[in-house]
Amino acid sequence: EVQLVESGGGLIQPGGSLRLSCVASGLAVSSNYMSWVRQAPGKGLEWVSVIYRDNRTYYADSVTGRFTISRDKSTNTLFLQMNSLRAEDTALYYCARGYLDSDGYYFDHWGQGTLVTVSS
Amino acid sequence: DIVMTQSPDSLAVSLGERATINCKSSRSVLFNSRNKNYLAWYQQKPGQPPKLLLYWVSTRQSGVPDRFSGAGSETDFTLTISSLQAEDVAVYYCQQYFSTPYTFGQGTKLEIK
């Protein structure tokens, strides 16, 4: 059974930094397409970032230059380093596995999310 | 970026009746050489993460009841629930995985009338 468990969220002041973690079981983070997707309170879903199996990374324009996605094979963990945080980054951050199928991938497994609140 | 627009924003349907949600993309998500539309649908119930319902427009994820179906191509898509059940109350999202950023529709809230 696949499980994704996020942690690292919390209350942070504008301009601050946080690192989110997503520990996976039942799948290998290093050999999957892994993404972060966020959801602001009462709002819809926003894709944030992806790391491919070949280590290529992509980001939403709204976080480019501020967020960095990475992973650790030894602990089977996905990370999201978030710097220069803004109020508009306040959201529930989900870790999701992208299932590769015909050069496309859709998100078939999701964690429960970790809440990030950016406020003074 | 490909913009995904769903309609309606909310929908109330009687139990046992049909519910239809529309999704329109600003550009085609059809990969011509593969003849595949890179379009998925997700269901999100309150307090839960999204759940994959359909991919490639109409392929049901394992365990998804066959009352859920999808149709469409290129830029216009629909999700249909043939006979609404109480457990189908949720917000539904379409998402394109044709190109980054992998954009979602704004969501359609489905309720019981």
CSV table of N, CA and C in Angstrom, one decimal, chain A residues 31-72:
chain,number,residue,atom,x,y,z
A,31,SER,N,12.5,6.9,-8.0
A,31,SER,CA,12.1,6.4,-9.4
A,31,SER,C,10.8,6.7,-9.8
A,32,ASN,N,10.2,7.7,-9.2
A,32,ASN,CA,8.9,8.2,-9.6
A,32,ASN,C,8.9,9.7,-9.9
A,33,TYR,N,7.8,10.1,-10.6
A,33,TYR,CA,7.6,11.6,-10.8
A,33,TYR,C,6.8,12.1,-9.6
A,34,MET,N,7.4,13.0,-8.8
A,34,MET,CA,6.8,13.4,-7.6
A,34,MET,C,6.6,14.9,-7.6
A,35,SER,N,5.4,15.3,-7.2
A,35,SER,CA,5.0,16.7,-7.2
A,35,SER,C,4.5,17.2,-5.9
A,36,TRP,N,4.5,18.5,-5.8
A,36,TRP,CA,3.8,19.2,-4.7
A,36,TRP,C,2.7,20.0,-5.4
A,37,VAL,N,1.5,19.9,-4.7
A,37,VAL,CA,0.3,20.6,-5.1
A,37,VAL,C,-0.2,21.3,-3.9
A,38,ARG,N,-0.7,22.5,-4.0
A,38,ARG,CA,-1.2,23.2,-2.8
A,38,ARG,C,-2.6,23.7,-3.0
A,39,GLN,N,-3.2,24.0,-1.9
A,39,GLN,CA,-4.6,24.4,-1.9
A,39,GLN,C,-4.8,25.5,-0.8
A,40,ALA,N,-5.0,26.7,-1.2
A,40,ALA,CA,-5.2,27.8,-0.3
A,40,ALA,C,-6.6,27.5,0.4
A,41,PRO,N,-6.7,28.0,1.6
A,41,PRO,CA,-8.0,27.8,2.4
A,41,PRO,C,-9.2,28.2,1.6
A,42,GLY,N,-10.1,27.2,1.4
A,42,GLY,CA,-11.3,27.4,0.7
A,42,GLY,C,-11.2,27.6,-0.8
A,43,LYS,N,-10.0,27.3,-1.3
A,43,LYS,CA,-9.8,27.5,-2.8
A,43,LYS,C,-9.5,26.2,-3.5
A,44,GLY,N,-9.1,26.3,-4.8
A,44,GLY,CA,-8.9,25.2,-5.6
A,44,GLY,C,-7.4,24.7,-5.5
A,45,LEU,N,-7.1,23.7,-6.4
A,45,LEU,CA,-5.8,23.1,-6.4
A,45,LEU,C,-4.9,23.9,-7.3
A,46,GLU,N,-3.6,24.0,-6.9
A,46,GLU,CA,-2.6,24.7,-7.7
A,46,GLU,C,-1.3,23.8,-7.7
A,47,TRP,N,-1.0,23.3,-8.8
A,47,TRP,CA,0.3,22.6,-9.0
A,47,TRP,C,1.5,23.5,-8.7
A,48,VAL,N,2.5,23.0,-7.9
A,48,VAL,CA,3.6,23.8,-7.5
A,48,VAL,C,4.9,23.4,-8.2
A,49,SER,N,5.2,22.1,-8.1
A,49,SER,CA,6.5,21.7,-8.6
A,49,SER,C,6.5,20.2,-8.9
A,50,VAL,N,7.4,19.8,-9.7
A,50,VAL,CA,7.6,18.4,-10.0
A,50,VAL,C,9.1,18.1,-10.1
A,51,ILE,N,9.5,16.9,-9.7
A,51,ILE,CA,10.8,16.4,-10.0
A,51,ILE,C,10.7,15.0,-10.7
A,52,TYR,N,11.3,15.0,-11.9
A,52,TYR,CA,11.2,13.8,-12.7
A,52,TYR,C,12.2,12.7,-12.3
A,53,ARG,N,12.1,11.5,-12.8
A,53,ARG,CA,13.0,10.5,-12.5
A,53,ARG,C,14.5,10.8,-12.9
A,54,ASP,N,14.6,11.6,-13.9
A,54,ASP,CA,16.0,12.0,-14.3
A,54,ASP,C,16.5,13.3,-13.6
A,55,ASN,N,15.8,13.7,-12.6
A,55,ASN,CA,16.1,14.8,-11.8
A,55,ASN,C,15.8,16.2,-12.4
A,56,ARG,N,15.2,16.2,-13.5
A,56,ARG,CA,14.7,17.5,-14.0
A,56,ARG,C,13.6,18.0,-13.1
A,57,THR,N,13.6,19.3,-12.9
A,57,THR,CA,12.6,19.9,-12.0
A,57,THR,C,11.9,21.1,-12.7
A,58,TYR,N,10.7,21.3,-12.4
A,58,TYR,CA,9.9,22.3,-13.0
A,58,TYR,C,9.0,23.0,-11.8
A,59,TYR,N,8.7,24.2,-12.1
A,59,TYR,CA,8.0,25.0,-11.0
A,59,TYR,C,6.9,25.9,-11.6
A,60,ALA,N,5.9,26.1,-10.8
A,60,ALA,CA,4.9,27.1,-11.2
A,60,ALA,C,5.6,28.5,-11.2
A,61,ASP,N,5.1,29.4,-12.1
A,61,ASP,CA,5.7,30.7,-12.1
A,61,ASP,C,5.7,31.4,-10.8
A,62,SER,N,4.6,31.2,-10.0
A,62,SER,CA,4.4,31.9,-8.8
A,62,SER,C,5.5,31.5,-7.7
A,63,VAL,N,6.2,30.4,-7.9
A,63,VAL,CA,7.2,30.0,-6.9
A,63,VAL,C,8.6,29.9,-7.4
A,64,THR,N,8.7,30.1,-8.7
A,64,THR,CA,10.1,30.0,-9.4
A,64,THR,C,11.0,31.0,-8.7
A,65,GLY,N,12.2,30.4,-8.4
A,65,GLY,CA,13.2,31.3,-7.8
A,65,GLY,C,13.1,31.3,-6.2
A,66,ARG,N,12.0,30.8,-5.7
A,66,ARG,CA,11.8,30.9,-4.2
A,66,ARG,C,11.8,29.5,-3.6
A,67,PHE,N,11.2,28.5,-4.4
A,67,PHE,CA,11.0,27.1,-3.9
A,67,PHE,C,12.0,26.2,-4.7
A,68,THR,N,12.4,25.2,-3.9
A,68,THR,CA,13.2,24.1,-4.5
A,68,THR,C,12.7,22.8,-4.1
A,69,ILE,N,12.5,21.9,-5.1
A,69,ILE,CA,12.1,20.5,-4.9
A,69,ILE,C,13.3,19.6,-4.9
A,70,SER,N,13.4,18.7,-4.0
A,70,SER,CA,14.5,17.7,-4.0
A,70,SER,C,14.0,16.4,-3.4
A,71,ARG,N,14.9,15.4,-3.4
A,71,ARG,CA,14.5,14.2,-2.7
A,71,ARG,C,15.8,13.5,-2.2
A,72,ASP,N,15.6,12.6,-1.3
A,72,ASP,CA,16.6,11.8,-0.7
A,72,ASP,C,16.3,10.3,-0.8
